[in-house]
CSV table of C-alpha atoms and ligand atoms in Angstrom, one decimal:
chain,number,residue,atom,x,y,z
A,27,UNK,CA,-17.2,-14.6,-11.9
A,28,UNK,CA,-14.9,-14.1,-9.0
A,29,UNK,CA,-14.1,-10.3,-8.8
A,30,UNK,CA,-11.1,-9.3,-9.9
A,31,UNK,CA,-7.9,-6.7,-8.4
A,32,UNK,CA,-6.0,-4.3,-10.5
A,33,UNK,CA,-3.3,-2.1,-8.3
A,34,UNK,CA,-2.4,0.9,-10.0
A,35,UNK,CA,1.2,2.1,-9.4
A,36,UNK,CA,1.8,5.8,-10.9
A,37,UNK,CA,5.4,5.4,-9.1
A,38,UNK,CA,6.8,2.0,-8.7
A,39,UNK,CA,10.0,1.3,-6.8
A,40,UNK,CA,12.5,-1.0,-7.0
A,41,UNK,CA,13.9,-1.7,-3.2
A,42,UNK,CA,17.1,-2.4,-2.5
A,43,UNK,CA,17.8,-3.7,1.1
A,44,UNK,CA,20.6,-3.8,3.1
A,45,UNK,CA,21.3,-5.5,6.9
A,46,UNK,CA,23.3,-3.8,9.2
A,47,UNK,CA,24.3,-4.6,12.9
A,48,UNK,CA,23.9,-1.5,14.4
A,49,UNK,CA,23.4,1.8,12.0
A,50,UNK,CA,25.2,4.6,13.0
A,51,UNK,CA,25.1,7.8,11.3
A,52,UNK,CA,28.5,9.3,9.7
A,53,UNK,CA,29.7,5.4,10.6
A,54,UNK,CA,30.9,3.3,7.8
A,55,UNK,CA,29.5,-0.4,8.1
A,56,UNK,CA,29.7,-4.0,7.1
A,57,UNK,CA,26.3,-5.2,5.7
A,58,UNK,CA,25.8,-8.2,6.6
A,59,UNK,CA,23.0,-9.4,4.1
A,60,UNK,CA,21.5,-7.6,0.9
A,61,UNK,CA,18.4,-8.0,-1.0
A,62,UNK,CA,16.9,-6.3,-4.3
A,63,UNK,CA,13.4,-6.9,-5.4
A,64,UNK,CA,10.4,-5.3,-7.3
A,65,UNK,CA,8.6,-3.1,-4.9
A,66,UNK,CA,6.8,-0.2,-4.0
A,67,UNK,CA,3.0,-0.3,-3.1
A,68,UNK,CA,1.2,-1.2,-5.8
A,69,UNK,CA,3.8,-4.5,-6.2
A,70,UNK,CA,4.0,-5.7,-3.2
A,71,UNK,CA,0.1,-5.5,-2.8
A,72,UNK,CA,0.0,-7.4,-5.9
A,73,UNK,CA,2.0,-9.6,-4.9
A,74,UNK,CA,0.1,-10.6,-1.3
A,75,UNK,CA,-3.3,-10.6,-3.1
A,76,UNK,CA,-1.7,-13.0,-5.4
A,77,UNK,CA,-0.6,-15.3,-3.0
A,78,UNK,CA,-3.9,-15.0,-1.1
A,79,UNK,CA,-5.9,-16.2,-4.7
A,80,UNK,CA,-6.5,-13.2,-6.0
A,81,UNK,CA,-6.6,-12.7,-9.9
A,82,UNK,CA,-4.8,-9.8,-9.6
A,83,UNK,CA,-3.2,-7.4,-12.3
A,84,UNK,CA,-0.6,-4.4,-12.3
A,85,UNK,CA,-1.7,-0.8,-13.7
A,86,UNK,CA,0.1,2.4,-13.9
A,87,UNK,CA,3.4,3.6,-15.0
A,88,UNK,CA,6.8,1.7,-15.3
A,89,UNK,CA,10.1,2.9,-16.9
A,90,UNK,CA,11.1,0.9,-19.6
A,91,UNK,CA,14.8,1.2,-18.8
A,92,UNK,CA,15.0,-1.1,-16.0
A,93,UNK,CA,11.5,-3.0,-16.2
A,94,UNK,CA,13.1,-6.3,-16.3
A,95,UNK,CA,13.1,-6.8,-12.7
A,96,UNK,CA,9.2,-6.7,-12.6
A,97,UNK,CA,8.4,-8.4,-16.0
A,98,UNK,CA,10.2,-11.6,-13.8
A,99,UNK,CA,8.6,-10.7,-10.7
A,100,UNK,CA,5.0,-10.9,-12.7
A,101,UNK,CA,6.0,-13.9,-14.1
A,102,UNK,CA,7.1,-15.7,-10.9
A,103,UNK,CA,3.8,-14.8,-9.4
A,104,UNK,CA,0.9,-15.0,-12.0
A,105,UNK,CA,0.6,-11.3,-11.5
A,106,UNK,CA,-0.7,-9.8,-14.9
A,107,UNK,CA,1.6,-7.2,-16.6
A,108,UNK,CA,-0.9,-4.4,-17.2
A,109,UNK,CA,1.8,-1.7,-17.1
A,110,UNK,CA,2.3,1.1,-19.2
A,111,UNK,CA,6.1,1.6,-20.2
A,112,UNK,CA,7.3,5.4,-20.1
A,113,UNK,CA,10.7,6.9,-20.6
A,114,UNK,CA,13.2,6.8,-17.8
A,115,UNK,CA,14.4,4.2,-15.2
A,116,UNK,CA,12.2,3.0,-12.2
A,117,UNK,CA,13.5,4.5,-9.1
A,118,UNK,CA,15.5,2.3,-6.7
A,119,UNK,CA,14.9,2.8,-2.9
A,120,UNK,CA,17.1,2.1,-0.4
A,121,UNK,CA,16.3,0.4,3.2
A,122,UNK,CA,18.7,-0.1,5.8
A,123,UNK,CA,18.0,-2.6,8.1
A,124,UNK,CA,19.4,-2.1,11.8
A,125,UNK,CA,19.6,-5.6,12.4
A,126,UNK,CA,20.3,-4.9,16.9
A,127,UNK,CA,17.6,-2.5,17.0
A,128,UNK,CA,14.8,-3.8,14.4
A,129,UNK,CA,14.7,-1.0,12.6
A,130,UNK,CA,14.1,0.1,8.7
A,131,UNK,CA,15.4,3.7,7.8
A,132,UNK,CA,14.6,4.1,3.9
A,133,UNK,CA,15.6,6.2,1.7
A,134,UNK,CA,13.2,7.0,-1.3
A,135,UNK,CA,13.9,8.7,-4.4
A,136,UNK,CA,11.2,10.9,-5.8
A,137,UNK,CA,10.7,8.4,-9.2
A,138,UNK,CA,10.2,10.0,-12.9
A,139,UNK,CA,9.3,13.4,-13.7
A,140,UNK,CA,6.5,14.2,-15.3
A,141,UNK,CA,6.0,17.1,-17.9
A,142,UNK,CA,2.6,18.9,-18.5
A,143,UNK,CA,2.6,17.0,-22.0
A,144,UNK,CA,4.4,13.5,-21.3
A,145,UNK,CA,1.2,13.8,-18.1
A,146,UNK,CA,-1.3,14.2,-20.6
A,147,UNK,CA,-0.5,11.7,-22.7
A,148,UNK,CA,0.7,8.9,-19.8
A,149,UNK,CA,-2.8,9.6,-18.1
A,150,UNK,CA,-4.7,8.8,-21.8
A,151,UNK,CA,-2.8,5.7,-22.2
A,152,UNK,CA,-3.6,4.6,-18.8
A,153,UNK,CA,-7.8,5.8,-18.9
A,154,UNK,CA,-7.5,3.1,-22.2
A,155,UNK,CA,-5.7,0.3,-20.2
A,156,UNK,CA,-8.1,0.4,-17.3
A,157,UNK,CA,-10.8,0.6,-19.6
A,158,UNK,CA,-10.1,-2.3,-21.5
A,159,UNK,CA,-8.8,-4.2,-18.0
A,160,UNK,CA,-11.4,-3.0,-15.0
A,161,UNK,CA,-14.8,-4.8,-15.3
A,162,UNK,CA,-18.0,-4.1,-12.9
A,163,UNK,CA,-16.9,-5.5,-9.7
A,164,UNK,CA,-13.4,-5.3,-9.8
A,165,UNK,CA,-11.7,-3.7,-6.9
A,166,UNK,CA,-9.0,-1.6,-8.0
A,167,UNK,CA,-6.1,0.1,-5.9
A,168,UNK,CA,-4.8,3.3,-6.0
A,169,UNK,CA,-1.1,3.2,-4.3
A,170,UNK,CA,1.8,5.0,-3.8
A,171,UNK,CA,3.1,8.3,-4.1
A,172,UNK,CA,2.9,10.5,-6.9
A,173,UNK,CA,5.9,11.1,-9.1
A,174,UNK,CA,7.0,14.6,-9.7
A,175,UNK,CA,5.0,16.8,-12.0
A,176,UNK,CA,1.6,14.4,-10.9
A,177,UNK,CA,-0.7,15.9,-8.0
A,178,UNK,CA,-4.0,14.2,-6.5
A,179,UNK,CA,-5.5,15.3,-9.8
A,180,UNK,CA,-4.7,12.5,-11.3
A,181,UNK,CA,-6.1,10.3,-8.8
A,182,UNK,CA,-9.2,12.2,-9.1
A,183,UNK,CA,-9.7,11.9,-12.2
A,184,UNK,CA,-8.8,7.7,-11.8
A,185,UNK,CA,-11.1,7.4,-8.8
A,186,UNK,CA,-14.4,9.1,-11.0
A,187,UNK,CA,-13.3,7.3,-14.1
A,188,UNK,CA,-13.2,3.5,-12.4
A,189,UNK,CA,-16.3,4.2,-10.1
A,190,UNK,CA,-18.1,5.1,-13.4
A,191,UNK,CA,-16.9,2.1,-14.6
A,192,UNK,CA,-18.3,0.1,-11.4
A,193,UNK,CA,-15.3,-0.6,-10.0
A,194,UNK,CA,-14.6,-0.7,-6.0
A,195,UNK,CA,-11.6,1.5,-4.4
A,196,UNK,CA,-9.3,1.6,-2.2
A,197,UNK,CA,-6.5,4.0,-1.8
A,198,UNK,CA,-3.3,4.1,-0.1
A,199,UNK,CA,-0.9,6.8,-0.6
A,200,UNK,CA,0.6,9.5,1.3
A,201,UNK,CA,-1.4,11.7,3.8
A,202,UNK,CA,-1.5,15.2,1.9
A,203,UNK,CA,-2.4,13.4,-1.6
A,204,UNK,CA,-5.2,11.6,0.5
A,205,UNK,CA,-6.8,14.7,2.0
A,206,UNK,CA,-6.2,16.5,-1.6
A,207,UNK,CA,-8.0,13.4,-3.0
A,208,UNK,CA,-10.7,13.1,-0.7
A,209,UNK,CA,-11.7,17.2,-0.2
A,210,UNK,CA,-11.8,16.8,-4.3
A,211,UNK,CA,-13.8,13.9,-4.3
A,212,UNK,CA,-16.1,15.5,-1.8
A,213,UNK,CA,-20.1,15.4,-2.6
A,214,UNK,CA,-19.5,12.5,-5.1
A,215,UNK,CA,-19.7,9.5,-2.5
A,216,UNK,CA,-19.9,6.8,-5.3
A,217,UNK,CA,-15.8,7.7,-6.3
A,218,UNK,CA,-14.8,7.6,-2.7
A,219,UNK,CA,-12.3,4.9,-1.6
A,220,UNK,CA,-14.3,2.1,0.6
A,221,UNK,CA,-10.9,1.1,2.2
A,222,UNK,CA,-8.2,3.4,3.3
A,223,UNK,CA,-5.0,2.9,5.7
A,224,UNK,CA,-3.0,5.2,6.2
A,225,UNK,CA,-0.4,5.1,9.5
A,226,UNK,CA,-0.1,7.9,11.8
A,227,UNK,CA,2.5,10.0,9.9
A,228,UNK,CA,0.2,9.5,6.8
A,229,UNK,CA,-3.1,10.4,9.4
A,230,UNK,CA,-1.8,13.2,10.9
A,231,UNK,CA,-0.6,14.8,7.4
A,232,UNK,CA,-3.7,13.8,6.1
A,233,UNK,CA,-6.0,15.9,9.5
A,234,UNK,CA,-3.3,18.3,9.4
A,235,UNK,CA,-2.2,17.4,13.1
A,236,UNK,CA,-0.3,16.0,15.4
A,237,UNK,CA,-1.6,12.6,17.1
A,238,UNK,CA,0.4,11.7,19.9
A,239,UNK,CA,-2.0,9.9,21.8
A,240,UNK,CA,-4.5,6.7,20.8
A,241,UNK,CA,-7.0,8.5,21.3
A,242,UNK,CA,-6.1,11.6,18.8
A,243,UNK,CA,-6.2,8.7,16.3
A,244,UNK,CA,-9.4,7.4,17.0
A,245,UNK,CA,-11.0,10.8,16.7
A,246,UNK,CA,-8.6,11.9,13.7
A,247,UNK,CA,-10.4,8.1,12.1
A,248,UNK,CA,-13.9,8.9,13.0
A,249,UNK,CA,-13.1,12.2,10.9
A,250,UNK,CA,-12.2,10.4,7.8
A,251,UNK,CA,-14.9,8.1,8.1
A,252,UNK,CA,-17.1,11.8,8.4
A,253,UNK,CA,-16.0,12.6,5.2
A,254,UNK,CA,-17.4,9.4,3.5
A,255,UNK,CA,-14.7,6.8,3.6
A,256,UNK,CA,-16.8,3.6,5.7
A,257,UNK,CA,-13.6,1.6,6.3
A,258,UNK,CA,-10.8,3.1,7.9
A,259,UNK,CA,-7.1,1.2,8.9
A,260,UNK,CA,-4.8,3.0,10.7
A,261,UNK,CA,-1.5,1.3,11.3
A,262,UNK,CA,0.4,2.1,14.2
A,263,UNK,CA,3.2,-0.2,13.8
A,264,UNK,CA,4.1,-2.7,16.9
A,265,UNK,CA,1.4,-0.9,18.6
A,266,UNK,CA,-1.6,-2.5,17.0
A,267,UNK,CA,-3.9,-0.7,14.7
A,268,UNK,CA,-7.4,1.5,15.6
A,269,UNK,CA,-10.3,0.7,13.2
A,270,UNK,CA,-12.9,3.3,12.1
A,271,UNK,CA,-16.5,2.3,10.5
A,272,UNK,CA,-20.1,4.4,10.9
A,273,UNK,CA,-20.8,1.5,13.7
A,274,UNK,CA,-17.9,2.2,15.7
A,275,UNK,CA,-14.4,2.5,16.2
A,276,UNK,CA,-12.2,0.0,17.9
A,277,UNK,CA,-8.3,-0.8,18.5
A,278,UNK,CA,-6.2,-3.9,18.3
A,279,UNK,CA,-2.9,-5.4,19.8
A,280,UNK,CA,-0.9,-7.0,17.3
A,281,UNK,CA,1.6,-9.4,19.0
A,282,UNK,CA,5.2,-8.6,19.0
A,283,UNK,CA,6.7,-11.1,16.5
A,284,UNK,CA,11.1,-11.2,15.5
A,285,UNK,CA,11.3,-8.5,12.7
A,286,UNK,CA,13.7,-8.9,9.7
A,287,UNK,CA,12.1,-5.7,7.4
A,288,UNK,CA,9.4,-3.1,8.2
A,289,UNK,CA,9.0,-2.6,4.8
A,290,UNK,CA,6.1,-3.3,3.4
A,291,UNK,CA,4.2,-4.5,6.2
A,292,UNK,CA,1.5,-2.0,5.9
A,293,UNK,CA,1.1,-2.9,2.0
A,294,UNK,CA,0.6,-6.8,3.5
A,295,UNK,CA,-2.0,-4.8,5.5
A,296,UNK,CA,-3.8,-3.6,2.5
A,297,UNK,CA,-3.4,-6.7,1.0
A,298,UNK,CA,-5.1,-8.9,3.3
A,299,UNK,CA,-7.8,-6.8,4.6
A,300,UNK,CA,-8.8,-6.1,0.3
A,301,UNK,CA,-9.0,-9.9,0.1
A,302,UNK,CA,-11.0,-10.4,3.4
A,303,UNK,CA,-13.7,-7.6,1.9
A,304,UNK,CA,-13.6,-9.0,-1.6
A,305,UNK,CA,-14.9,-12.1,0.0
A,306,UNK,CA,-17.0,-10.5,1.8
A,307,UNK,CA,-15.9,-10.7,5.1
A,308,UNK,CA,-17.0,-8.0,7.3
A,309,UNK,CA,-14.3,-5.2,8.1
A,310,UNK,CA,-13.3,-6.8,11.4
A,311,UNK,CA,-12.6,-10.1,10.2
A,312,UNK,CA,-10.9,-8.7,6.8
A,313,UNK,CA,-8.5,-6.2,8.6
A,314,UNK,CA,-7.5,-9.0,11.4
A,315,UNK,CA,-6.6,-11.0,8.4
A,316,UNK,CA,-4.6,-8.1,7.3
A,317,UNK,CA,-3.0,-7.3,10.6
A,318,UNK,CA,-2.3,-10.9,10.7
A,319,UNK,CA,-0.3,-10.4,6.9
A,320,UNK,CA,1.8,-7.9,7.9
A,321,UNK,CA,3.0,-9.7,11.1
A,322,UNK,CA,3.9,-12.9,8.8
A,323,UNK,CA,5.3,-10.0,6.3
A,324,UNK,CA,7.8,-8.4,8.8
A,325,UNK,CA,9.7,-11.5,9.8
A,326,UNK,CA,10.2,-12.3,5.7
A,327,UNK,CA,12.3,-10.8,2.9
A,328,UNK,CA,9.4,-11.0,0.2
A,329,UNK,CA,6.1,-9.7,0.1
A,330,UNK,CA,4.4,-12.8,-0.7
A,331,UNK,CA,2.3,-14.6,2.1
A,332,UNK,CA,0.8,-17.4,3.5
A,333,UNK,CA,-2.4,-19.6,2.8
A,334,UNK,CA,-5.7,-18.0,4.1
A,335,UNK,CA,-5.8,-20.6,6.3
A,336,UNK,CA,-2.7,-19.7,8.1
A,337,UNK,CA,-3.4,-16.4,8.4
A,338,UNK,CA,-7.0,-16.7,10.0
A,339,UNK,CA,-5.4,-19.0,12.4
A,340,UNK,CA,-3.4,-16.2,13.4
A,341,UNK,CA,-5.9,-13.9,13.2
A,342,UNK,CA,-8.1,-15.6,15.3
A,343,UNK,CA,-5.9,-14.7,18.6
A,344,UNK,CA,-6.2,-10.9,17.8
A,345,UNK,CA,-8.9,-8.9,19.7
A,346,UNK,CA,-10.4,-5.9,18.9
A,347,UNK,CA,-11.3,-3.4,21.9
A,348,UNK,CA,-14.0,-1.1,21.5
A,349,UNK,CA,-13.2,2.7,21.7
A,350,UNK,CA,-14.8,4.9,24.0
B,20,LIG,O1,5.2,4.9,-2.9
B,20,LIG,P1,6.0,5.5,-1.8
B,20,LIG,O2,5.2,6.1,-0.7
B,20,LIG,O3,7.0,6.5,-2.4
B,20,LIG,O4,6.9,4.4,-1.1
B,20,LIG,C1,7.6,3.5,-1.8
B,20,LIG,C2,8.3,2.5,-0.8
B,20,LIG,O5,7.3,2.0,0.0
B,20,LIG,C3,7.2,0.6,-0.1
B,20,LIG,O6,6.1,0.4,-1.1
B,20,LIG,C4,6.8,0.0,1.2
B,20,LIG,O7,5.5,0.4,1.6
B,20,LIG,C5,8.5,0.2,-0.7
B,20,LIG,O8,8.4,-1.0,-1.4
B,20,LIG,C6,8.9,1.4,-1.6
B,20,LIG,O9,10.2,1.5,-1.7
């Protein structure tokens, strides 16, 4: 059997975009085009690896107030509904699209809070749907932040649980919960993610430093590959991306393409380079398939993407440069 993908989402968003000329702050504007969809990480991953053929489900924590608009956005794309309803409405983000400039300011709400007890008991209900979801094989994908009252903990905990259970991961959530995760998970190299990509906000919280130049990236990568991660992404936006393995560390130029959202182009990222491994493409290959998604991703409203066949197409024209 084909392995399988399960995203888990601990803080789902819905996003709510709007168009704007020109934003200007303390200026009261016209939108000029709106858009409200099921998002956050762990969605709109699903959502590319389901366009790309992935049997993919959805894990982790929803509210049940408002879950409507992903129980149609499952639906529409054959993503299975694995989520655990909690108390409490999902959170609704808000992007503003400066339409003149091509750029996305969001503005995120910190999702559901989380008491010691309601923790305790959301985290058992979710060890019982993985268990009964994650076979040996499966990749599974930790992403997104972590709603108040959770801590990298929790992600711990996830990460030994589903390696025990043979699963792969990959994890893509903020910089400090990534170095929390990672010094925790420290001397057990079977729970560590095989995939990570952060961008360089998320890098340089994660190193604890700024990374102003290419090169600080490429040395802040080879660290996180140091401490047992084999393939590392770092997204740098329009300026290409610098990859990190034990063989080497290279960068790559991503062409500059019309952009209608920035959001979610590094989750198209994560999306396309998971596939490309699950297949077993070799890192390279996978993550210019996923630099490839997020270009196709930034000119679009939706997360979903392509056919391979498209994408590698694209791909084909990107290079990657080895570092010195
Ligand atoms: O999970 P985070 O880091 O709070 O970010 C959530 C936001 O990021 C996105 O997942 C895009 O990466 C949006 O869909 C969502 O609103």
């Amino acid at each position: 059997m084909s392995p399988r993908a399960c995203t888990v989402s601990l803080n789902p968003a819905i996003d709510r975009t709007l168009w704007v000329d020109r934003l200007a702050p303390g200026h009261t504007h016209l939108a000029t085009g709106e858009h409200r969809q099921a998002g956050g990480k762990g969605f709109n991953v699903a959502a590319g690896l389901a366009s790309l053929g992935v049997p993919v489900a959805m894990c982790g924590w929803l509210g049940r107030e408002n879950a409507g608009v992903f129980e149609a956005a499952f639906q529409a794309r054959g993503i299975a509904d694995a989520m655990d309803r909690v108390s409490g409405h999902v959170r609704e983000n808000l992007q503003l699209t400066d339409t003149a400039r091509q750029q996305t300011t969001s503005v995120d709400l910190p999702g559901i809070a989380f008491d010691p007890a309601t923790l305790a008991a959301a985290e058992q209900q979710l060890d019982r749907t993985l268990a009964a979801r994650v076979a040996p094989g499966d990749w599974c994908l930790l992403t997104g932040s972590l709603p108040p009252g959770v801590d990298a903990g929790t992600l711990e905990r996830l990460s030994r649980s589903l390696s025990a259970a043979g699963a792969r991961l990959v994890v893509d959530t903020g910089g400090e919960a990534l170095a929390d995760l990672l010094r925790r998970l420290a001397g057990t190299p079977r729970a560590m993610p095989v995939f990570v990509k952060p961008n360089r906000d998320e890098l340089e919280a994660l190193c604890g430093r700024s990374l102003p130049t290419v090169p600080d990236v490429v040395a802040a990568a080879r660290g996180v590959v140091a401490q047992g991660v084999p393939h590392v992404l770092v997204s740098l936006g329009a300026d290409g991306a610098v990859l990190a393995t034990a063989a080497g560390t290279w960068t790559c130029a991503v062409p500059a393409v019309p952009i209608c959202t920035t959001v979610g182009a590094g989750d198209a990222v994560v999306a396309g380079t998971t596939a490309g491994l699950m297949a077993g493409l070799p890192f390279d290959a996978a993550a210019r398939r996923g630099l490839a998604c997020a270009a196709w991703r930034i000119q679009r409203r939706t997360p979903d993407l392509p056919p391979r066949d498209t994408l590698d197409a694209d791909a084909a024209a990107y290079r990657l440069i080895p570092s010195p």
